[in-house]
Amino acid sequence: MDYDSLFRKQIDTLKSEGNYRIFAELERRCGQFPRAANHGTGAPEITVWCSNDYLGMGQHPAVTGAMKDGIDRCGAGAGGTRNISGTNILHRELEEELADLHGKEAALLFTSGYVSNWAALSTLGARLPGAVILSDAFNHASMIEGIRHSRADKVIWRHNDPEDLDRKLAAIPAERPKIVAFESVYSMDGDIAPIREIVEVAEKHGAMTYLDEVHGVGLYGPRGGGVAEQEGLMDRITLIEGTLGKAFGVVGGYITGSEPLVDFVRSFASGFIFTTALPPAVAAAATASIRHLKTSDAERMLQRRQVAKVRAKLDALGIPHLPNPSHIIPVMIGDPVKCRQISDILMDSYGIYVQPINYPTVPKGTERLRITPSPLHTDADIDHMVGALGALWKQCALAHAVA
């Protein structure tokens, strides 16, 4: 059997639908974010407008300095899993910092936010007898995979709809363990969950709450604890999950919760037990980033100002973008071919990198450019980017927003 022909056939289908993904070959320049060298086609130097390093902390001197010191202190790698090679003191310091950030008793590190969701949800669902996991309809793929892997009963509730959640919880016998899984900031539409209402419904039915704060940590709350901190709700949420790879600018994932809950996941989650630990230098960098953002609000405030400027300038040109209260600006195109085309022209002719977001990341017909202004984008950067979009909107005959 010619397996390669089977692979090519499906890849060709992706290409014909306009959904084939092409990597941009970039080289981030330390100290010059959001500038990057482009090693692919197009302008040799570009400005990145779609990074999840939301605050530019990946190049902050305190973070890079801590990583360099960590390398000098502990070397490059962790040496293996934490069960076999031992827990490095830098792992423990980072977990203590994360537990403090979220006001929890304990925290546990994973190699990515995807793995922390997958491992925690699969372990909770599989090992709590008779568990039912109630999942928001728009939850991330990592949460969906974790729930699927758990083989627990799953109930999907309408996105950000506490009333639908209430009805579905009421239909489950009171004696069964129940886990309500949802996100704070949804990464593609940028909308924010009604956390208080969801928590109150879960408490009414004796359910655990599992909150993914990956697009909230570092960005919201007085110390960067996320939307739950901003709303004063962290103490009412059973488990808060987050990432070190977005606003904190490094890499890795984690969960926080009570000491028994975290120890339970540590003891039974295959995604933790059998995975090489984060390099200690990475843990040191993440700790430095968290400590900085716990005390500095400057990055968050400047980012919000730049987000507001981008929205206002898009509105002035009638370029449609989804209204939401977050830092994520989805510029709606609604056609995969045009979305790819606009992204390519922005890169080639304007030195602007915004990756097209197509199916299956978003539903067909909702293709978009996902713009994430940072505190390091200047007003001149904003004028250049919005002006380029305005020119391309006319060139590609795209519909303008209705005033």
XYZ file of C-alpha atoms in Angstrom:
403
model
C 0.000 0.000 0.000
C 1.259 3.481 -0.898
C 0.829 5.257 2.434
C 2.441 8.463 1.201
C -0.301 8.828 -1.418
C -2.900 8.607 1.361
C -1.081 11.318 3.268
C -0.747 13.536 0.177
C -4.430 13.182 -0.697
C -5.531 14.630 2.623
C -2.875 17.357 2.505
C -4.046 18.282 -1.024
C -7.603 18.578 0.287
C -6.413 20.962 2.994
C -4.645 23.063 0.376
C -7.672 23.189 -1.937
C -9.844 24.395 0.956
C -7.372 27.141 1.849
C -6.687 25.577 5.263
C -3.116 24.345 4.742
C -0.782 25.878 7.297
C 2.609 27.296 6.393
C 5.145 28.204 9.064
C 6.640 31.661 9.082
C 10.398 31.256 9.579
C 11.159 33.991 12.077
C 13.982 34.860 14.446
C 12.927 36.852 17.470
C 15.560 39.455 18.301
C 16.232 39.685 22.010
C 15.525 43.163 23.284
C 13.745 44.235 20.092
C 10.292 42.646 20.498
C 7.973 42.848 18.548
C 10.602 42.988 15.777
C 11.835 39.769 14.219
C 14.041 38.706 11.322
C 12.170 36.892 8.542
C 14.066 33.950 7.049
C 11.255 33.058 4.649
C 9.729 34.962 1.756
C 8.758 38.597 2.100
C 10.221 41.511 4.015
C 13.531 40.679 5.750
C 12.413 42.342 8.988
C 8.867 42.187 10.273
C 6.726 43.320 13.180
C 4.896 40.510 14.963
C 1.208 41.247 15.667
C -0.030 37.791 16.707
C 2.286 36.666 19.497
C 0.964 35.133 22.689
C 3.969 36.637 24.487
C 1.378 39.259 25.342
C 3.569 41.548 27.449
C 6.957 40.905 25.856
C 8.173 39.194 29.035
C 10.069 36.599 26.985
C 12.722 39.269 26.420
C 12.493 41.134 29.717
C 15.983 41.510 31.279
C 14.837 40.049 34.619
C 13.551 36.937 32.841
C 16.460 36.369 30.481
C 18.900 37.098 33.290
C 17.259 34.506 35.535
C 17.415 31.938 32.753
C 21.111 32.587 32.151
C 21.808 32.294 35.881
C 19.793 29.067 35.960
C 21.906 27.587 33.171
C 25.100 28.495 35.018
C 23.709 27.055 38.241
C 22.021 23.843 37.060
C 22.944 23.209 33.413
C 20.651 22.878 30.414
C 18.220 20.067 31.193
C 16.355 18.516 34.111
C 17.865 15.076 33.570
C 14.588 13.196 33.416
C 11.268 12.936 35.196
C 10.916 14.399 38.646
C 10.166 10.961 40.093
C 13.426 9.496 38.775
C 15.862 12.378 38.529
C 14.585 14.330 41.502
C 12.818 17.632 41.860
C 15.126 20.566 41.342
C 14.851 23.322 43.934
C 13.976 25.737 41.087
C 10.898 23.635 40.306
C 9.807 23.840 43.918
C 10.353 27.601 44.072
C 8.244 28.082 40.934
C 5.414 25.920 42.297
C 5.405 27.911 45.528
C 5.251 31.138 43.504
C 2.315 29.822 41.454
C 0.388 28.625 44.494
C 0.835 32.071 46.040
C -0.236 33.775 42.797
C -3.591 31.988 42.873
C -4.068 31.856 46.635
C -3.920 28.042 46.683
C -2.182 25.522 48.920
C -0.182 23.845 46.165
C 0.790 23.868 42.503
C 2.165 21.327 40.028
C 4.271 21.988 36.933
C 3.841 20.402 33.512
C 5.735 20.787 30.257
C 2.977 22.836 28.586
C -0.506 24.218 29.147
C -1.823 21.569 26.755
C -0.306 18.808 28.880
C -1.520 20.282 32.168
C -5.113 20.372 30.883
C -4.911 16.950 29.298
C -3.272 15.320 32.324
C -5.383 16.938 35.040
C -8.783 16.466 33.411
C -8.050 12.932 32.266
C -6.884 11.965 35.768
C -9.784 13.583 37.597
C -12.364 12.111 35.242
C -10.843 8.641 35.243
C -10.155 8.233 38.962
C -13.199 9.869 40.568
C -15.766 7.049 40.539
C -18.854 7.939 38.515
C -17.532 11.395 37.603
C -19.322 13.598 35.081
C -17.409 16.399 33.381
C -19.473 19.352 32.185
C -17.548 21.134 29.448
C -18.194 24.568 27.954
C -18.937 24.158 24.235
C -15.968 26.367 23.265
C -13.333 24.724 25.460
C -9.800 24.332 24.111
C -8.682 21.156 22.327
C -6.437 20.238 25.277
C -9.438 20.171 27.611
C -11.504 18.193 25.122
C -8.704 15.637 24.711
C -8.291 15.296 28.459
C -12.002 14.717 28.944
C -12.091 12.198 26.103
C -9.093 10.333 27.466
C -10.672 10.124 30.931
C -13.623 8.120 29.521
C -15.806 9.842 32.078
C -19.347 10.802 31.139
C -19.308 14.167 29.409
C -21.998 16.836 29.177
C -21.495 19.887 26.943
C -23.186 23.110 28.025
C -23.790 26.151 25.885
C -20.891 28.576 25.741
C -20.834 31.000 28.676
C -24.439 30.101 29.584
C -24.867 29.543 33.348
C -28.585 28.832 32.941
C -27.900 25.932 30.577
C -25.218 24.690 32.967
C -27.746 24.843 35.825
C -30.245 22.735 33.888
C -27.669 20.136 32.991
C -26.249 19.895 36.501
C -29.770 19.478 37.891
C -30.254 16.404 35.694
C -27.249 14.605 37.228
C -27.756 12.583 40.450
C -26.487 14.508 43.467
C -24.207 11.680 44.612
C -22.106 11.676 41.423
C -18.864 13.737 41.375
C -19.246 16.645 38.958
C -16.518 18.779 37.358
C -17.441 22.036 35.590
C -14.646 22.838 33.122
C -14.395 26.225 31.435
C -11.993 29.009 30.445
C -11.682 32.607 31.587
C -10.609 34.252 28.309
C -11.444 32.360 25.117
C -8.501 32.726 22.784
C -10.182 33.009 19.380
C -13.179 35.268 20.106
C -11.573 37.018 23.077
C -14.747 36.840 25.162
C -14.621 36.396 28.931
C -16.644 33.892 30.930
C -19.210 35.006 33.536
C -17.107 33.313 36.205
C -19.133 34.408 39.223
C -22.403 33.070 37.797
C -20.771 29.795 36.750
C -19.209 29.306 40.175
C -22.517 29.985 41.929
C -24.298 27.409 39.773
C -21.559 24.851 40.423
C -21.667 25.467 44.178
C -25.443 25.076 44.156
C -25.041 21.550 42.774
C -21.931 20.559 44.731
C -19.700 20.502 41.649
C -15.974 21.122 41.377
C -14.889 24.040 39.210
C -11.963 23.700 36.805
C -10.860 27.049 35.357
C -8.392 27.405 32.475
C -6.720 30.821 32.897
C -4.042 30.439 30.210
C -5.065 33.657 28.414
C -5.711 35.480 31.685
C -2.674 34.921 33.911
C -0.245 37.810 33.965
C -2.779 40.076 32.268
C -5.681 40.503 34.699
C -5.926 41.075 38.426
C -3.758 43.321 40.619
C -0.957 40.721 40.711
C -1.596 39.015 37.365
C -3.528 36.106 38.881
C -6.052 36.207 36.036
C -9.693 37.079 35.608
C -10.643 35.098 38.712
C -8.315 37.312 40.772
C -9.742 40.429 39.128
C -13.240 39.300 40.122
C -12.216 38.217 43.642
C -13.178 34.601 43.012
C -9.987 32.549 43.229
C -10.844 31.108 46.626
C -14.145 29.734 45.278
C -12.612 27.848 42.341
C -11.449 24.282 42.979
C -8.643 24.102 40.424
C -7.012 26.912 38.447
C -4.890 25.889 35.475
C -2.502 28.163 33.621
C 0.481 28.484 31.341
C 3.949 29.955 31.567
C 4.193 30.293 27.786
C 1.969 33.304 27.121
C 1.953 36.446 29.284
C 4.813 35.075 31.407
C 6.891 34.667 28.245
C 8.550 31.297 28.889
C 7.137 27.761 28.488
C 5.269 25.223 30.603
C 1.894 24.646 32.218
C 0.596 24.163 35.733
C -2.349 23.499 37.993
C -3.078 24.977 41.416
C -5.495 23.865 44.105
C -5.725 22.261 47.535
C -2.816 20.131 48.705
C -4.808 16.847 48.434
C -6.054 17.696 44.927
C -2.594 18.561 43.602
C -1.029 15.533 45.280
C -3.754 13.363 43.713
C -2.884 14.586 40.215
C 0.850 14.322 40.915
C 0.431 10.720 42.026
C -1.799 9.457 39.220
C -1.366 11.635 36.098
C 0.667 9.802 33.449
C 1.271 13.142 31.721
C 3.267 14.182 34.779
C 4.790 10.905 35.948
C 6.341 9.856 32.632
C 7.429 13.238 31.226
C 10.859 14.845 31.527
C 10.616 17.874 33.797
C 11.006 21.445 32.631
C 14.647 22.561 32.481
C 15.503 24.252 35.787
C 16.643 27.401 33.955
C 13.187 27.680 32.395
C 11.639 27.389 35.853
C 13.937 30.148 37.126
C 12.919 32.426 34.238
C 9.225 31.782 34.851
C 9.614 32.526 38.560
C 11.293 35.843 37.726
C 8.504 36.743 35.301
C 5.751 35.963 37.800
C 7.481 37.882 40.582
C 7.903 40.918 38.333
C 4.262 40.957 37.200
C 3.011 40.491 40.758
C 4.386 43.919 41.618
C 4.453 45.762 38.281
C 1.242 46.944 36.661
C 3.011 49.066 34.033
C 3.032 46.376 31.344
C -0.658 45.592 31.782
C -1.722 49.233 31.713
C 0.293 50.054 28.596
C -0.994 46.968 26.830
C -4.591 47.973 27.522
C -3.923 51.449 26.171
C -2.483 50.038 22.937
C -5.364 47.558 22.573
C -7.853 50.423 22.874
C -5.974 52.443 20.248
C -6.035 49.572 17.758
C -9.762 49.034 18.274
C -10.528 52.734 17.826
C -8.523 52.979 14.626
C -10.133 49.826 13.188
C -13.548 51.283 13.995
C -12.650 54.542 12.266
C -11.922 52.623 9.048
C -14.938 50.332 9.379
C -12.819 47.179 9.616
C -14.944 44.554 11.394
C -13.596 43.039 14.583
C -15.347 41.091 17.313
C -16.237 43.290 20.295
C -14.969 41.819 23.548
C -13.526 43.048 26.868
C -10.170 41.285 26.469
C -6.776 41.962 24.890
C -7.533 39.800 21.829
C -8.743 41.532 18.644
C -10.209 39.120 16.065
C -10.420 40.915 12.685
C -13.095 39.035 10.803
C -12.622 38.024 7.154
C -14.884 34.988 6.733
C -13.041 33.394 3.814
C -10.008 31.084 4.169
C -8.429 31.992 0.831
C -8.734 35.749 1.393
C -7.540 35.352 4.967
C -4.371 33.619 3.758
C -3.990 36.134 0.936
C -4.207 39.152 3.244
C -1.765 37.582 5.682
C 0.727 36.962 2.859
C 0.442 40.503 1.476
C 0.881 41.998 4.952
C 4.088 40.001 5.351
C 5.454 40.519 1.836
C 4.562 44.166 1.226
C 4.225 45.742 4.666
C 6.534 43.744 6.949
C 3.589 42.834 9.203
C 3.162 39.294 10.525
C -0.379 38.258 11.451
C -1.060 34.551 11.075
C -4.403 33.631 9.443
C -6.744 31.672 11.706
C -8.738 29.147 9.678
C -10.668 25.910 10.210
C -10.382 23.740 12.325
C -9.152 26.311 14.866
C -12.299 28.339 14.174
C -15.553 27.298 12.428
C -15.718 27.609 8.655
C -16.989 31.012 7.614
C -15.414 32.752 10.633
C -11.830 32.941 9.371
C -9.943 35.833 10.889
C -6.715 37.598 11.696
C -6.079 37.439 15.445
C -4.290 40.600 16.533
C -2.672 40.862 19.961
C -1.235 44.324 20.666
C 1.517 44.406 23.258
C 2.887 47.221 25.419
C 5.936 47.241 23.136
C 4.015 48.063 19.951
C 4.458 51.788 19.336
C 1.819 54.213 18.119
C 3.685 54.270 14.789
C 3.421 50.454 14.630
C -0.324 50.734 15.181
C -0.757 53.367 12.458
C 1.249 51.255 9.993
C -0.667 48.048 10.714
C -4.147 49.586 10.641
C -3.306 51.591 7.535
C -2.172 48.423 5.763
C -5.385 46.655 6.702
C -7.420 49.584 5.416
C -5.667 49.452 2.033
C -6.078 45.691 1.736
C -9.737 45.831 2.724
C -10.386 47.887 -0.393
C -8.035 45.832 -2.571
C -9.676 42.536 -1.616
C -13.235 43.944 -1.748
C -14.101 42.939 1.814
C -17.208 44.164 3.597
C -16.879 47.019 6.066
C -18.453 47.074 9.477
C -21.852 48.761 9.741
C -21.658 51.852 11.933
